[in-house]
């Protein structure tokens, strides 16, 4: 009831999911550093303050609690965010309390680029830039995308590959799932 919906629930029966990922954990690196630094400052200041300043120490520890709660929320927000690519569209679902679904049809993609810095190569993430027919879409730049080469290859195949071969492969996968479903219930 209170959990965000699974992104697969937004897929149509005629869609085939190709990729489903969450952004790389490195997206949280600055937030980890920020929370650790603020907590370290709170501990040092609390240690330096005399015990007669108990009110200021209490305020300081409440501020540290707020820092921890904010960090926990950012981690939860990262955890529920999903990027889904199907044979028909790109989707990104975000939001802990209010779910937001961003979508762009595959057919609108005119250019696809991925970028990797040396840090991205070291940790295994990159940035995907998707351009479409002169418009800026909601999903035009996806930062901290894990395994960008694999994602790039899969999306390139969907956008620029042989549509007939994709349709045949999708119908074979659908037939296998139907056969397995009948065996499991029968």
mmCIF file of C-alpha atoms in Angstrom:
data_model
loop_
_atom_site.group_PDB
_atom_site.id
_atom_site.type_symbol
_atom_site.label_atom_id
_atom_site.label_comp_id
_atom_site.label_asym_id
_atom_site.label_seq_id
_atom_site.Cartn_x
_atom_site.Cartn_y
_atom_site.Cartn_z
ATOM 1 C CA UNK A 1 0.000 0.000 0.000
ATOM 2 C CA UNK A 2 2.683 2.497 0.962
ATOM 3 C CA UNK A 3 5.485 1.008 -1.157
ATOM 4 C CA UNK A 4 6.071 2.456 -4.617
ATOM 5 C CA UNK A 5 4.768 0.357 -7.484
ATOM 6 C CA UNK A 6 7.080 -1.995 -9.294
ATOM 7 C CA UNK A 7 8.032 -0.473 -12.679
ATOM 8 C CA UNK A 8 6.973 -3.701 -14.407
ATOM 9 C CA UNK A 9 3.387 -2.904 -13.450
ATOM 10 C CA UNK A 10 3.479 -0.006 -15.930
ATOM 11 C CA UNK A 11 4.386 -2.253 -18.861
ATOM 12 C CA UNK A 12 1.863 -3.207 -21.506
ATOM 13 C CA UNK A 13 1.186 -6.855 -22.338
ATOM 14 C CA UNK A 14 2.735 -6.287 -25.753
ATOM 15 C CA UNK A 15 5.994 -4.893 -24.328
ATOM 16 C CA UNK A 16 9.189 -6.826 -23.725
ATOM 17 C CA UNK A 17 11.492 -5.568 -20.986
ATOM 18 C CA UNK A 18 15.076 -5.351 -22.187
ATOM 19 C CA UNK A 19 16.823 -3.521 -19.350
ATOM 20 C CA UNK A 20 15.898 -2.781 -15.756
ATOM 21 C CA UNK A 21 18.485 -1.048 -13.580
ATOM 22 C CA UNK A 22 18.819 1.454 -10.807
ATOM 23 C CA UNK A 23 21.397 4.163 -11.015
ATOM 24 C CA UNK A 24 24.900 3.282 -9.822
ATOM 25 C CA UNK A 25 25.610 3.544 -6.105
ATOM 26 C CA UNK A 26 28.214 6.229 -6.881
ATOM 27 C CA UNK A 27 25.327 8.698 -7.192
ATOM 28 C CA UNK A 28 25.273 8.613 -3.371
ATOM 29 C CA UNK A 29 29.015 9.267 -2.910
ATOM 30 C CA UNK A 30 28.676 13.000 -2.224
ATOM 31 C CA UNK A 31 25.741 12.402 0.144
ATOM 32 C CA UNK A 32 27.774 9.829 2.109
ATOM 33 C CA UNK A 33 30.679 12.260 2.368
ATOM 34 C CA UNK A 34 28.388 15.125 3.372
ATOM 35 C CA UNK A 35 26.587 13.124 6.080
ATOM 36 C CA UNK A 36 29.842 11.696 7.485
ATOM 37 C CA UNK A 37 31.473 15.136 7.565
ATOM 38 C CA UNK A 38 28.493 16.764 9.305
ATOM 39 C CA UNK A 39 28.319 13.974 11.869
ATOM 40 C CA UNK A 40 32.076 14.227 12.490
ATOM 41 C CA UNK A 41 31.709 17.974 13.057
ATOM 42 C CA UNK A 42 28.814 17.335 15.471
ATOM 43 C CA UNK A 43 30.914 14.844 17.460
ATOM 44 C CA UNK A 44 33.922 17.183 17.610
ATOM 45 C CA UNK A 45 31.872 20.211 18.632
ATOM 46 C CA UNK A 46 30.014 18.163 21.247
ATOM 47 C CA UNK A 47 33.337 16.963 22.655
ATOM 48 C CA UNK A 48 34.713 20.513 22.832
ATOM 49 C CA UNK A 49 31.623 22.091 24.449
ATOM 50 C CA UNK A 50 31.576 22.164 28.246
ATOM 51 C CA UNK A 51 28.870 20.155 29.993
ATOM 52 C CA UNK A 52 27.226 23.368 31.201
ATOM 53 C CA UNK A 53 26.121 24.028 27.589
ATOM 54 C CA UNK A 54 23.777 21.040 27.586
ATOM 55 C CA UNK A 55 21.064 22.904 25.648
ATOM 56 C CA UNK A 56 23.439 23.631 22.749
ATOM 57 C CA UNK A 57 24.617 19.995 22.791
ATOM 58 C CA UNK A 58 21.021 18.780 22.574
ATOM 59 C CA UNK A 59 20.341 21.083 19.627
ATOM 60 C CA UNK A 60 23.536 19.817 18.008
ATOM 61 C CA UNK A 61 22.476 16.168 18.385
ATOM 62 C CA UNK A 62 18.994 16.886 17.034
ATOM 63 C CA UNK A 63 20.676 18.476 14.012
ATOM 64 C CA UNK A 64 22.810 15.334 13.642
ATOM 65 C CA UNK A 65 19.639 13.229 13.765
ATOM 66 C CA UNK A 66 18.135 15.352 10.981
ATOM 67 C CA UNK A 67 21.297 14.801 8.912
ATOM 68 C CA UNK A 68 20.954 11.020 9.400
ATOM 69 C CA UNK A 69 17.256 11.041 8.507
ATOM 70 C CA UNK A 70 17.952 13.081 5.370
ATOM 71 C CA UNK A 71 20.656 10.624 4.336
ATOM 72 C CA UNK A 72 18.324 7.671 4.946
ATOM 73 C CA UNK A 73 15.690 9.327 2.761
ATOM 74 C CA UNK A 74 18.223 9.886 -0.049
ATOM 75 C CA UNK A 75 19.238 6.220 0.086
ATOM 76 C CA UNK A 76 15.596 5.136 0.021
ATOM 77 C CA UNK A 77 14.922 7.456 -2.917
ATOM 78 C CA UNK A 78 17.874 5.923 -4.801
ATOM 79 C CA UNK A 79 16.667 2.424 -3.966
ATOM 80 C CA UNK A 80 13.164 2.865 -5.404
ATOM 81 C CA UNK A 81 14.273 4.684 -8.570
ATOM 82 C CA UNK A 82 14.345 2.387 -11.602
ATOM 83 C CA UNK A 83 15.283 2.817 -15.235
ATOM 84 C CA UNK A 84 13.428 0.438 -17.537
ATOM 85 C CA UNK A 85 13.938 0.042 -21.264
ATOM 86 C CA UNK A 86 11.449 -2.004 -23.240
ATOM 87 C CA UNK A 87 11.182 -2.699 -26.932
ATOM 88 C CA UNK A 88 8.756 0.242 -27.179
ATOM 89 C CA UNK A 89 9.894 2.913 -24.680
ATOM 90 C CA UNK A 90 12.246 4.237 -22.007
ATOM 91 C CA UNK A 91 10.816 4.626 -18.518
ATOM 92 C CA UNK A 92 12.143 5.950 -15.251
ATOM 93 C CA UNK A 93 10.159 5.643 -12.048
ATOM 94 C CA UNK A 94 11.100 7.831 -9.106
ATOM 95 C CA UNK A 95 9.668 8.928 -5.798
ATOM 96 C CA UNK A 96 9.188 7.543 -2.326
ATOM 97 C CA UNK A 97 5.925 9.208 -1.356
ATOM 98 C CA UNK A 98 4.762 10.440 -4.755
ATOM 99 C CA UNK A 99 5.598 8.214 -7.695
ATOM 100 C CA UNK A 100 6.684 9.922 -10.880
ATOM 101 C CA UNK A 101 6.922 7.978 -14.147
ATOM 102 C CA UNK A 102 8.983 9.512 -16.944
ATOM 103 C CA UNK A 103 8.532 7.955 -20.383
ATOM 104 C CA UNK A 104 9.824 8.373 -23.922
ATOM 105 C CA UNK A 105 8.918 6.198 -26.920
ATOM 106 C CA UNK A 106 11.851 4.361 -28.519
ATOM 107 C CA UNK A 107 10.656 5.541 -31.937
ATOM 108 C CA UNK A 108 11.451 9.173 -31.051
ATOM 109 C CA UNK A 109 15.149 8.491 -30.447
ATOM 110 C CA UNK A 110 17.305 10.102 -33.119
ATOM 111 C CA UNK A 111 20.708 10.029 -31.420
ATOM 112 C CA UNK A 112 22.213 8.035 -28.589
ATOM 113 C CA UNK A 113 25.503 8.788 -26.838
ATOM 114 C CA UNK A 114 27.178 7.624 -23.691
ATOM 115 C CA UNK A 115 29.978 9.373 -21.854
ATOM 116 C CA UNK A 116 32.409 7.946 -19.307
ATOM 117 C CA UNK A 117 34.897 9.858 -17.227
ATOM 118 C CA UNK A 118 37.941 8.130 -15.775
ATOM 119 C CA UNK A 119 36.070 7.853 -12.465
ATOM 120 C CA UNK A 120 33.139 6.265 -14.310
ATOM 121 C CA UNK A 121 35.461 3.736 -15.953
ATOM 122 C CA UNK A 122 37.010 2.970 -12.584
ATOM 123 C CA UNK A 123 33.687 2.363 -10.825
ATOM 124 C CA UNK A 124 31.601 1.108 -13.760
ATOM 125 C CA UNK A 125 29.132 3.894 -14.547
ATOM 126 C CA UNK A 126 28.529 6.437 -17.273
ATOM 127 C CA UNK A 127 26.104 9.008 -18.612
ATOM 128 C CA UNK A 128 23.594 8.221 -21.350
ATOM 129 C CA UNK A 129 22.481 11.106 -23.557
ATOM 130 C CA UNK A 130 19.310 10.427 -25.551
ATOM 131 C CA UNK A 131 18.223 12.949 -28.182
ATOM 132 C CA UNK A 132 14.902 12.959 -29.934
ATOM 133 C CA UNK A 133 13.550 14.863 -32.945
ATOM 134 C CA UNK A 134 14.651 18.325 -31.792
ATOM 135 C CA UNK A 135 12.835 18.083 -28.455
ATOM 136 C CA UNK A 136 14.231 17.923 -24.954
ATOM 137 C CA UNK A 137 12.595 14.975 -23.259
ATOM 138 C CA UNK A 138 12.393 14.114 -19.571
ATOM 139 C CA UNK A 139 14.895 11.296 -20.089
ATOM 140 C CA UNK A 140 17.432 13.128 -22.236
ATOM 141 C CA UNK A 141 20.349 12.725 -19.785
ATOM 142 C CA UNK A 142 20.703 9.820 -17.374
ATOM 143 C CA UNK A 143 23.701 10.165 -15.062
ATOM 144 C CA UNK A 144 25.338 7.333 -13.104
ATOM 145 C CA UNK A 145 24.046 4.607 -15.405
ATOM 146 C CA UNK A 146 25.630 1.237 -14.532
ATOM 147 C CA UNK A 147 27.240 -0.828 -17.315
ATOM 148 C CA UNK A 148 26.735 1.880 -19.954
ATOM 149 C CA UNK A 149 28.281 -0.144 -22.811
ATOM 150 C CA UNK A 150 25.746 -2.949 -22.391
ATOM 151 C CA UNK A 151 22.867 -0.492 -22.050
ATOM 152 C CA UNK A 152 24.099 1.459 -25.085
ATOM 153 C CA UNK A 153 24.370 -1.714 -27.200
ATOM 154 C CA UNK A 154 20.905 -2.941 -26.177
ATOM 155 C CA UNK A 155 19.249 0.421 -26.853
ATOM 156 C CA UNK A 156 21.116 0.811 -30.151
ATOM 157 C CA UNK A 157 19.811 -2.588 -31.232
ATOM 158 C CA UNK A 158 16.262 -1.537 -30.324
ATOM 159 C CA UNK A 159 16.449 1.832 -32.053
ATOM 160 C CA UNK A 160 18.554 1.082 -35.095
ATOM 161 C CA UNK A 161 18.446 -2.741 -35.376
ATOM 162 C CA UNK A 162 16.362 -5.085 -37.528
ATOM 163 C CA UNK A 163 12.734 -4.685 -36.402
ATOM 164 C CA UNK A 164 11.604 -7.967 -38.000
ATOM 165 C CA UNK A 165 14.258 -10.007 -36.145
ATOM 166 C CA UNK A 166 13.306 -8.290 -32.887
ATOM 167 C CA UNK A 167 9.630 -9.153 -33.413
ATOM 168 C CA UNK A 168 10.474 -12.805 -34.115
ATOM 169 C CA UNK A 169 12.712 -13.009 -31.037
ATOM 170 C CA UNK A 170 9.975 -11.428 -28.890
ATOM 171 C CA UNK A 171 7.347 -13.898 -30.173
ATOM 172 C CA UNK A 172 9.705 -16.817 -29.393
ATOM 173 C CA UNK A 173 10.264 -15.542 -25.844
ATOM 174 C CA UNK A 174 6.510 -15.102 -25.390
ATOM 175 C CA UNK A 175 5.883 -18.653 -26.669
ATOM 176 C CA UNK A 176 8.493 -20.092 -24.277
ATOM 177 C CA UNK A 177 6.919 -18.257 -21.316
ATOM 178 C CA UNK A 178 3.460 -19.510 -22.273
ATOM 179 C CA UNK A 179 4.756 -23.086 -22.588
ATOM 180 C CA UNK A 180 6.506 -22.907 -19.235
ATOM 181 C CA UNK A 181 3.402 -21.416 -17.619
ATOM 182 C CA UNK A 182 1.251 -24.267 -18.890
ATOM 183 C CA UNK A 183 3.767 -26.870 -17.679
ATOM 184 C CA UNK A 184 3.934 -25.304 -14.200
ATOM 185 C CA UNK A 185 0.150 -25.255 -13.789
ATOM 186 C CA UNK A 186 -0.623 -28.501 -15.618
#
